[in-house]
Short mmCIF file of C-alpha atoms in Angstrom, two decimals:
data_model
loop_
_atom_site.label_atom_id
_atom_site.label_comp_id
_atom_site.label_asym_id
_atom_site.label_seq_id
_atom_site.Cartn_x
_atom_site.Cartn_y
_atom_site.Cartn_z
CA UNK A 15 83.90 41.68 -36.56
CA UNK A 16 84.91 38.78 -34.02
CA UNK A 17 82.81 37.40 -31.56
CA UNK A 18 84.71 39.16 -28.90
CA UNK A 19 83.77 42.33 -30.30
CA UNK A 20 80.10 41.96 -30.42
CA UNK A 21 79.97 40.88 -26.77
CA UNK A 22 81.54 44.01 -25.92
CA UNK A 23 79.32 45.85 -28.43
CA UNK A 24 75.89 43.86 -27.09
CA UNK A 25 77.04 44.65 -23.76
CA UNK A 26 77.30 47.92 -23.87
CA UNK A 27 73.99 48.42 -25.67
CA UNK A 28 72.21 46.38 -22.95
CA UNK A 29 73.60 48.75 -20.27
CA UNK A 30 72.69 51.96 -22.31
CA UNK A 31 69.26 50.34 -22.61
CA UNK A 32 68.87 49.77 -18.52
CA UNK A 33 70.90 53.75 -17.97
CA UNK A 34 67.88 54.85 -20.47
CA UNK A 35 65.44 53.27 -18.75
CA UNK A 36 66.61 54.15 -15.45
CA UNK A 37 66.54 57.65 -16.37
CA UNK A 38 63.28 57.88 -17.56
CA UNK A 39 62.05 55.27 -15.02
CA UNK A 40 63.54 57.93 -11.85
CA UNK A 41 61.86 61.06 -14.12
CA UNK A 42 58.66 59.27 -14.20
CA UNK A 43 58.55 57.97 -10.62
CA UNK A 44 59.38 61.53 -9.33
CA UNK A 45 56.37 63.10 -11.50
CA UNK A 46 53.99 60.53 -10.57
CA UNK A 47 55.07 61.07 -6.42
CA UNK A 48 54.98 65.00 -7.05
CA UNK A 49 51.11 64.51 -8.54
CA UNK A 50 50.57 62.38 -5.64
CA UNK A 51 51.75 64.96 -3.16
CA UNK A 52 50.15 67.56 -4.43
CA UNK A 53 46.83 65.72 -4.54
CA UNK A 54 47.54 64.56 -0.75
CA UNK A 55 48.01 68.30 -0.14
CA UNK A 56 44.62 69.54 -2.13
CA UNK A 57 42.90 66.87 0.19
CA UNK A 58 44.44 68.23 3.67
CA UNK A 59 43.83 72.19 2.61
CA UNK A 60 40.01 70.67 1.73
CA UNK A 61 39.75 69.21 5.66
CA UNK A 62 41.41 72.48 6.56
CA UNK A 63 44.30 69.93 8.11
CA UNK A 64 47.04 72.33 7.24
CA UNK A 65 49.95 71.10 9.05
CA UNK A 66 49.99 68.33 6.68
CA UNK A 67 49.13 69.93 3.50
CA UNK A 68 52.22 72.10 4.10
CA UNK A 69 54.57 69.26 4.69
CA UNK A 70 53.28 67.31 1.15
CA UNK A 71 53.75 70.79 -0.74
CA UNK A 72 57.37 70.97 0.93
CA UNK A 73 58.19 67.37 -0.47
CA UNK A 74 56.38 67.93 -3.42
CA UNK A 75 58.43 71.11 -4.02
CA UNK A 76 61.57 69.36 -2.76
CA UNK A 77 61.02 67.16 -6.00
CA UNK A 78 60.33 69.64 -8.09
CA UNK A 79 61.18 73.20 -7.00
CA UNK A 80 59.48 74.80 -10.41
CA UNK A 81 56.29 72.76 -10.11
CA UNK A 82 53.33 75.04 -11.20
CA UNK A 83 50.44 72.74 -9.41
CA UNK A 84 52.80 72.63 -5.92
CA UNK A 85 53.26 76.19 -6.61
CA UNK A 86 49.16 76.85 -6.90
CA UNK A 87 48.19 74.59 -3.99
CA UNK A 88 51.08 76.85 -1.50
CA UNK A 89 49.22 79.76 -2.66
CA UNK A 90 46.09 78.53 -1.88
CA UNK A 91 47.55 76.87 1.74
CA UNK A 92 49.03 80.45 2.62
CA UNK A 93 45.49 82.31 1.79
CA UNK A 94 43.60 80.30 4.10
CA UNK A 95 46.14 81.92 5.96
CA UNK A 96 45.45 85.01 5.34
CA UNK A 97 49.23 85.35 4.88
CA UNK A 98 50.84 88.11 2.17
CA UNK A 99 53.31 85.50 0.67
CA UNK A 100 50.33 84.19 -0.75
CA UNK A 101 50.49 86.49 -3.78
CA UNK A 102 54.21 85.71 -4.87
CA UNK A 103 53.40 81.69 -5.26
CA UNK A 104 50.21 82.89 -6.85
CA UNK A 105 52.44 84.92 -9.53
CA UNK A 106 54.87 82.24 -9.30
CA UNK A 107 52.44 79.15 -10.64
CA UNK A 108 50.91 81.64 -13.13
CA UNK A 109 54.28 82.37 -14.78
CA UNK A 110 55.52 78.64 -14.55
CA UNK A 111 52.19 77.56 -16.55
CA UNK A 112 51.87 80.20 -18.48
CA UNK A 113 49.04 79.10 -20.60
CA UNK A 114 47.03 78.64 -18.09
CA UNK A 115 44.87 81.03 -17.81
CA UNK A 116 43.04 79.74 -14.45
CA UNK A 117 46.03 80.29 -12.47
CA UNK A 118 46.64 83.95 -14.11
CA UNK A 119 43.15 84.55 -13.40
CA UNK A 120 43.48 83.57 -9.59
CA UNK A 121 46.63 85.65 -9.41
CA UNK A 122 44.87 88.63 -10.53
CA UNK A 123 41.71 88.45 -8.35
CA UNK A 124 44.08 88.09 -5.09
CA UNK A 125 46.10 90.81 -6.45
CA UNK A 126 42.80 93.33 -6.81
CA UNK A 127 41.68 92.05 -3.45
CA UNK A 128 45.22 92.81 -1.80
CA UNK A 129 44.82 96.12 -3.68
CA UNK A 130 48.20 95.59 -5.52
CA UNK A 131 47.56 97.88 -8.53
CA UNK A 132 50.95 97.02 -10.17
CA UNK A 133 50.72 93.59 -9.71
CA UNK A 134 46.83 93.28 -10.70
CA UNK A 135 47.81 95.34 -14.21
CA UNK A 136 50.79 92.93 -14.66
CA UNK A 137 47.91 89.57 -13.66
CA UNK A 138 45.41 90.83 -16.18
CA UNK A 139 47.46 92.12 -18.93
CA UNK A 140 49.39 88.59 -19.87
CA UNK A 141 45.38 86.74 -20.69
CA UNK A 142 44.89 85.83 -23.95
CA UNK A 143 42.29 87.57 -26.13
CA UNK A 144 40.06 84.13 -25.57
CA UNK A 145 40.10 84.70 -21.55
CA UNK A 146 39.19 88.70 -22.19
CA UNK A 147 35.67 88.15 -24.02
CA UNK A 148 34.73 86.66 -20.82
CA UNK A 149 32.44 87.59 -17.76
CA UNK A 150 34.84 86.66 -15.61
CA UNK A 151 37.46 89.02 -17.21
CA UNK A 152 34.68 91.89 -17.27
CA UNK A 153 34.34 90.87 -13.49
CA UNK A 154 37.49 91.27 -12.29
CA UNK A 155 38.57 93.96 -14.51
CA UNK A 156 35.38 95.61 -12.98
CA UNK A 157 36.49 95.05 -9.65
CA UNK A 158 39.71 96.33 -10.30
CA UNK A 159 38.64 99.79 -11.81
CA UNK A 160 36.12 99.84 -8.79
CA UNK A 161 39.26 99.51 -6.28
CA UNK A 162 41.15 101.82 -8.07
CA UNK A 163 38.20 104.30 -7.97
CA UNK A 164 37.48 104.26 -11.53
CA UNK A 165 33.70 104.08 -11.23
CA UNK A 166 32.80 104.59 -14.96
CA UNK A 167 35.51 102.22 -16.12
CA UNK A 168 33.91 99.59 -13.29
CA UNK A 169 30.31 100.48 -14.61
CA UNK A 170 31.52 99.70 -17.93
CA UNK A 171 32.78 96.44 -17.44
CA UNK A 172 29.96 95.10 -15.00
CA UNK A 173 27.82 96.17 -17.77
CA UNK A 174 29.64 94.18 -20.61
CA UNK A 175 29.96 91.19 -17.92
CA UNK A 176 26.16 91.10 -16.99
CA UNK A 177 25.82 91.01 -21.32
CA UNK A 178 27.36 87.74 -20.69
CA UNK A 179 25.48 86.57 -17.69
CA UNK A 180 22.09 88.33 -18.33
CA UNK A 181 20.81 86.03 -15.07
CA UNK A 182 23.65 86.45 -12.28
CA UNK A 183 22.15 88.58 -9.25
CA UNK A 184 26.34 89.22 -8.21
CA UNK A 185 26.52 91.79 -11.22
CA UNK A 186 23.42 93.28 -10.53
CA UNK A 187 24.68 94.15 -7.55
CA UNK A 188 27.95 95.56 -8.17
CA UNK A 189 26.57 97.71 -10.54
CA UNK A 190 23.82 98.98 -8.00
CA UNK A 191 26.78 99.32 -5.42
CA UNK A 192 28.65 101.37 -8.05
CA UNK A 193 25.43 103.65 -8.81
CA UNK A 194 24.20 104.28 -5.03
CA UNK A 195 27.32 106.19 -5.12
CA UNK A 196 25.80 108.82 -7.95
CA UNK A 197 25.52 112.19 -7.68
CA UNK A 198 22.30 111.57 -10.13
CA UNK A 199 19.77 111.35 -7.30
CA UNK A 200 17.31 108.92 -9.30
CA UNK A 201 19.95 106.81 -10.43
CA UNK A 202 20.93 106.26 -6.75
CA UNK A 203 17.85 105.65 -5.56
CA UNK A 204 17.00 103.09 -8.65
CA UNK A 205 20.43 101.97 -7.26
CA UNK A 206 18.90 101.34 -3.46
CA UNK A 207 15.59 99.77 -4.44
CA UNK A 208 17.84 97.73 -5.90
CA UNK A 209 19.99 96.69 -3.09
CA UNK A 210 16.52 96.44 -0.71
CA UNK A 211 15.20 93.64 -3.56
CA UNK A 212 18.66 91.91 -3.62
CA UNK A 213 18.55 92.02 0.18
CA UNK A 214 15.68 89.10 -0.05
CA UNK A 215 17.86 86.92 -2.13
CA UNK A 216 19.57 84.71 0.50
CA UNK A 217 23.23 84.37 -1.31
CA UNK A 218 24.04 88.16 -1.62
CA UNK A 219 21.27 89.69 1.35
CA UNK A 220 24.35 90.23 3.79
CA UNK A 221 26.84 91.93 1.07
CA UNK A 222 23.38 93.64 -0.10
CA UNK A 223 22.86 94.79 3.98
CA UNK A 224 26.26 95.98 3.98
CA UNK A 225 26.39 98.41 1.27
CA UNK A 226 22.81 99.80 2.42
CA UNK A 227 24.76 99.90 5.87
CA UNK A 228 27.58 101.89 4.23
CA UNK A 229 25.50 104.32 2.41
CA UNK A 230 23.33 105.23 5.74
CA UNK A 231 26.45 105.66 7.86
CA UNK A 232 27.72 108.07 5.18
CA UNK A 233 24.57 110.07 4.76
CA UNK A 234 24.78 110.15 8.59
CA UNK A 235 21.06 108.35 9.18
CA UNK A 236 21.74 106.62 12.82
CA UNK A 237 18.14 105.15 12.25
CA UNK A 238 18.56 103.66 8.86
CA UNK A 239 21.78 102.69 9.56
CA UNK A 240 20.81 100.85 12.77
CA UNK A 241 17.78 99.08 10.63
CA UNK A 242 20.37 97.68 8.30
CA UNK A 243 22.76 96.62 11.09
CA UNK A 244 20.55 95.07 13.29
CA UNK A 245 19.32 92.57 10.19
CA UNK A 246 22.89 91.51 9.61
CA UNK A 247 23.46 91.06 13.86
CA UNK A 248 20.34 89.86 14.13
CA UNK A 249 20.13 86.52 11.18
CA UNK A 250 20.74 83.39 12.65
CA UNK A 251 23.56 83.50 9.83
CA UNK A 252 25.33 86.39 11.72
CA UNK A 253 29.07 86.50 12.06
CA UNK A 254 30.64 87.91 15.19
CA UNK A 255 31.71 91.02 13.36
CA UNK A 256 28.11 91.70 12.33
CA UNK A 257 27.21 91.90 16.06
CA UNK A 258 29.96 93.67 16.97
CA UNK A 259 29.28 95.98 14.38
CA UNK A 260 25.47 96.79 15.78
CA UNK A 261 26.94 96.94 19.01
CA UNK A 262 29.35 100.00 17.65
CA UNK A 263 27.06 102.28 16.09
CA UNK A 264 24.69 101.51 19.78
CA UNK A 265 27.45 102.46 21.56
CA UNK A 266 28.33 105.33 19.70
CA UNK A 267 25.17 106.83 19.47
CA UNK A 268 24.47 105.99 22.78
CA UNK A 269 21.22 104.34 22.18
CA UNK A 270 19.30 102.91 24.36
CA UNK A 271 19.03 99.38 23.11
CA UNK A 272 23.34 99.57 24.03
CA UNK A 273 23.20 97.47 27.24
CA UNK A 274 20.35 94.92 26.38
CA UNK A 275 22.23 94.22 23.05
CA UNK A 276 26.20 94.19 25.30
CA UNK A 277 24.73 91.79 27.79
CA UNK A 278 23.43 89.62 24.76
CA UNK A 279 26.94 89.34 23.20
CA UNK A 280 28.37 88.71 26.81
CA UNK A 281 25.66 85.74 27.41
CA UNK A 282 26.63 84.25 23.68
CA UNK A 283 30.54 84.89 24.63
CA UNK A 284 30.33 82.10 27.44
CA UNK A 285 29.32 79.13 24.97
CA UNK A 286 30.96 80.85 21.91
CA UNK A 287 35.02 81.08 21.58
CA UNK A 288 34.55 83.31 18.58
CA UNK A 289 32.07 85.78 19.97
CA UNK A 290 34.08 85.41 23.06
CA UNK A 291 37.39 86.48 21.13
CA UNK A 292 35.82 89.27 18.69
CA UNK A 293 34.15 91.19 21.93
CA UNK A 294 36.94 90.98 23.63
CA UNK A 295 39.26 92.81 20.85
CA UNK A 296 36.19 95.17 21.25
CA UNK A 297 36.42 95.84 25.02
CA UNK A 298 40.40 96.21 24.65
CA UNK A 299 39.27 99.14 22.77
CA UNK A 300 36.47 100.93 24.76
CA UNK A 301 37.44 99.56 28.06
CA UNK A 302 40.61 99.39 28.05
CA UNK A 303 43.46 96.10 28.39
CA UNK A 304 43.08 95.62 32.21
CA UNK A 305 39.33 95.94 32.30
CA UNK A 306 38.62 93.81 28.99
CA UNK A 307 41.74 90.80 30.54
CA UNK A 308 39.19 91.22 34.00
CA UNK A 309 35.85 90.52 31.52
CA UNK A 310 37.51 87.23 29.67
CA UNK A 311 38.75 85.77 32.98
CA UNK A 312 35.45 85.41 34.04
CA UNK A 313 34.60 83.28 30.99
CA UNK A 314 33.99 79.56 31.58
CA UNK A 315 37.66 77.74 31.60
CA UNK A 316 36.84 75.75 28.35
CA UNK A 317 36.62 79.37 26.91
CA UNK A 318 39.49 81.07 28.03
CA UNK A 319 41.56 78.20 26.63
CA UNK A 320 39.94 78.05 23.19
CA UNK A 321 41.39 79.47 20.53
CA UNK A 322 41.55 81.99 19.31
CA UNK A 323 40.49 83.51 23.06
CA UNK A 324 43.85 83.09 24.20
CA UNK A 325 45.48 85.41 21.75
CA UNK A 326 43.31 88.06 22.64
CA UNK A 327 44.05 87.75 26.43
CA UNK A 328 47.57 87.29 26.18
CA UNK A 329 47.70 90.69 24.21
CA UNK A 330 45.66 92.33 26.78
CA UNK A 331 48.64 91.00 29.59
CA UNK A 332 51.64 91.76 27.17
CA UNK A 333 50.21 95.85 27.20
CA UNK A 334 49.88 95.50 31.09
CA UNK A 335 53.14 93.69 31.17
CA UNK A 336 51.57 90.71 33.13
CA UNK A 337 54.61 88.23 32.58
CA UNK A 338 54.03 86.20 35.56
CA UNK A 339 50.69 86.06 33.98
CA UNK A 340 51.49 84.76 30.73
CA UNK A 341 53.94 82.31 32.31
CA UNK A 342 51.34 80.85 34.27
CA UNK A 343 48.39 80.72 31.97
CA UNK A 344 49.88 79.92 28.71
CA UNK A 345 52.64 77.17 28.95
CA UNK A 346 50.00 74.71 30.06
CA UNK A 347 48.01 75.36 26.76
CA UNK A 348 48.08 73.56 23.52
CA UNK A 349 47.53 76.06 20.71
CA UNK A 350 47.60 73.79 18.33
CA UNK A 351 48.92 75.15 14.65
CA UNK A 352 49.91 78.50 16.90
CA UNK A 353 51.67 76.96 19.02
CA UNK A 354 54.52 78.58 17.45
CA UNK A 355 53.37 81.97 18.78
CA UNK A 356 52.84 80.53 22.61
CA UNK A 357 56.61 79.46 22.88
CA UNK A 358 57.14 82.93 21.15
CA UNK A 359 55.01 84.87 23.91
CA UNK A 360 56.76 82.56 26.73
CA UNK A 361 60.19 83.41 25.62
CA UNK A 362 59.05 87.24 25.54
CA UNK A 363 57.54 86.73 28.98
CA UNK A 364 60.46 84.65 30.39
CA UNK A 365 63.01 87.68 28.88
CA UNK A 366 60.91 90.37 30.39
CA UNK A 367 61.59 88.67 33.62
CA UNK A 368 65.41 88.09 33.10
CA UNK A 369 64.70 84.27 32.78
CA UNK A 370 67.16 84.72 29.65
CA UNK A 371 68.36 80.82 29.79
CA UNK A 372 64.69 79.94 29.72
CA UNK A 373 63.54 82.35 27.41
CA UNK A 374 66.49 81.23 24.49
CA UNK A 375 64.85 77.54 25.31
CA UNK A 376 61.44 78.99 24.41
CA UNK A 377 62.50 80.99 21.66
CA UNK A 378 64.12 77.81 19.84
CA UNK A 379 61.46 75.62 20.22
CA UNK A 380 59.29 78.65 18.27
CA UNK A 381 61.93 78.21 15.55
CA UNK A 382 61.42 74.34 14.94
CA UNK A 383 57.81 74.98 15.06
CA UNK A 384 57.89 77.41 11.89
CA UNK A 385 60.70 75.70 10.11
CA UNK A 386 59.84 75.55 6.89
CA UNK A 387 56.87 76.58 7.38
CA UNK A 388 56.36 79.93 5.17
CA UNK A 389 53.24 81.66 6.79
CA UNK A 390 54.43 80.30 10.22
CA UNK A 391 57.68 82.19 9.34
CA UNK A 392 56.06 85.41 8.11
CA UNK A 393 53.95 85.77 11.07
CA UNK A 394 56.76 85.17 13.57
CA UNK A 395 58.97 88.05 11.40
CA UNK A 396 55.56 90.26 11.98
CA UNK A 397 55.33 89.19 15.77
CA UNK A 398 58.97 89.67 17.24
CA UNK A 399 59.15 92.96 14.66
CA UNK A 400 56.59 94.48 16.87
CA UNK A 401 58.76 93.59 20.11
CA UNK A 402 61.66 95.22 18.64
CA UNK A 403 63.60 91.71 18.39
CA UNK A 404 65.72 92.88 15.58
CA UNK A 405 68.37 90.07 15.61
CA UNK A 406 65.70 87.75 16.18
CA UNK A 407 64.07 89.02 13.21
CA UNK A 408 66.69 89.07 11.01
CA UNK A 409 67.33 85.55 11.81
CA UNK A 410 63.75 84.83 10.81
CA UNK A 411 63.99 86.58 7.64
CA UNK A 412 67.67 84.95 6.52
CA UNK A 413 65.80 81.60 6.87
CA UNK A 414 62.43 82.72 4.57
CA UNK A 415 65.09 84.34 2.30
CA UNK A 416 67.10 80.70 2.55
CA UNK A 417 64.00 78.38 1.76
CA UNK A 418 62.20 80.74 -0.19
CA UNK A 419 63.99 82.85 -2.30
CA UNK A 420 61.31 84.06 -4.28
CA UNK A 421 59.70 86.39 -1.54
CA UNK A 422 60.93 89.43 -2.20
CA UNK A 423 59.50 91.27 0.51
CA UNK A 424 61.80 88.79 3.16
CA UNK A 425 64.78 90.14 1.11
CA UNK A 426 63.47 94.09 0.89
CA UNK A 427 62.75 93.77 4.77
CA UNK A 428 66.12 92.15 5.82
CA UNK A 429 68.35 94.59 3.50
CA UNK A 430 66.65 97.20 5.35
CA UNK A 431 67.51 95.74 8.74
CA UNK A 432 71.19 94.99 7.80
CA UNK A 433 71.40 98.79 6.44
CA UNK A 434 69.99 99.85 9.38
CA UNK A 435 72.55 98.18 11.65
CA UNK A 436 75.53 99.43 8.99
CA UNK A 437 76.25 96.00 7.99
CA UNK A 438 77.29 96.42 3.79
CA UNK A 439 79.08 93.29 3.58
CA UNK A 440 76.05 91.15 4.60
CA UNK A 441 73.78 93.17 2.28
CA UNK A 442 76.47 92.67 -0.51
CA UNK A 443 76.28 88.71 0.62
CA UNK A 444 72.31 88.68 0.64
CA UNK A 445 71.78 90.21 -2.86
CA UNK A 446 74.63 88.01 -4.23
CA UNK A 447 73.16 85.11 -3.00
CA UNK A 448 69.44 85.88 -4.24
CA UNK A 449 70.89 86.67 -7.19
CA UNK A 450 72.40 83.51 -7.84
CA UNK A 451 69.08 81.37 -7.35
CA UNK A 452 67.25 84.20 -9.67
CA UNK A 453 69.52 85.81 -12.02
CA UNK A 454 66.95 87.27 -14.61
CA UNK A 455 65.93 89.75 -11.39
CA UNK A 456 67.10 93.18 -12.77
CA UNK A 457 66.20 94.81 -9.20
CA UNK A 458 68.58 92.33 -7.68
CA UNK A 459 71.35 92.94 -10.16
CA UNK A 460 71.19 96.44 -9.81
#
């Protein structure tokens, strides 16, 4: 072999090594970057910085669209935002990392809480035998059976969980809750006594009192219900919902304590936006939007403009068609993460006043702030659907389908809209596009 040929072979070999190193180096870099972005997203999520968490996850999914960890964290983000799409991302994460039973447990848990029995069954059936011999599994199966009104099956699973975790008071509370509705009076009384005892446990106090309150309400025992509701409402850790629950109970039963408790909540609302929001929503139902809006307008300016209070105020203004009021109040406010909704609301008011050019500008600002954000796009689709904006809803759904093809609910809603509009060719194009991205989906193929 002459020297020239040797040099060519050496050159080819070196280039092959360089190319291989470059390929593997690029792959390793992308994997490292993906892990870093997911880690960042989790840190942002822990700090409730949803905007930056979403940006980090989008970049991670651009690097690796089939990242199980990025999908799992996206599910956590959507769950924090109470977006229904969280369930699809839990499912996606579990299927991408099929050997990880923790992801499947998270999927099953969310499906049970979302009252989706078909999806819960699919998630639970995929657990391995080792996982099915844990307290976690039996607690989840107990919750699933209870939500499906299979009380005997639920009790058996919680008994199995109790056998594995005999010192866990949460399992004892679940068993007491099931037995509380027993037709055997002795069993029901024992369960009632157990819940009374568990109400002394700081961690379980609220849950136990809520169960006792439900029982008293079902038996139409106002006096007993008032005792439990009062304990919940007057606890230092009481939520605005607990306080409103007590107010509603006093109102329904025309209690002499009603006026005093209402006054105390109105006073708290002067300094608490969360309580003002809860009380404002309650007043909308009881007193009507006009009176509720009048009361909220009397709150200090810093409370009126502090989310979530502007949300219920704007709902009242929509109800009474106070479009000028919306445009006088809303544009000068900063709603932070909800600014996309603020601009959609401005667009509604401007359109209602025939300010069409301004309405288009506001709507496009709402769209820009919602771009690439599944939780915002989902919420926007619901809102404008309620407003009857069918064309705009189709656009939003189309964007969701393009960017998040796994969101079957968006495909279904968009198909229904196209069908109602008689756009069969667009329907065919939609299904073809989605099927091309997910050819394993027989529903789309059909």
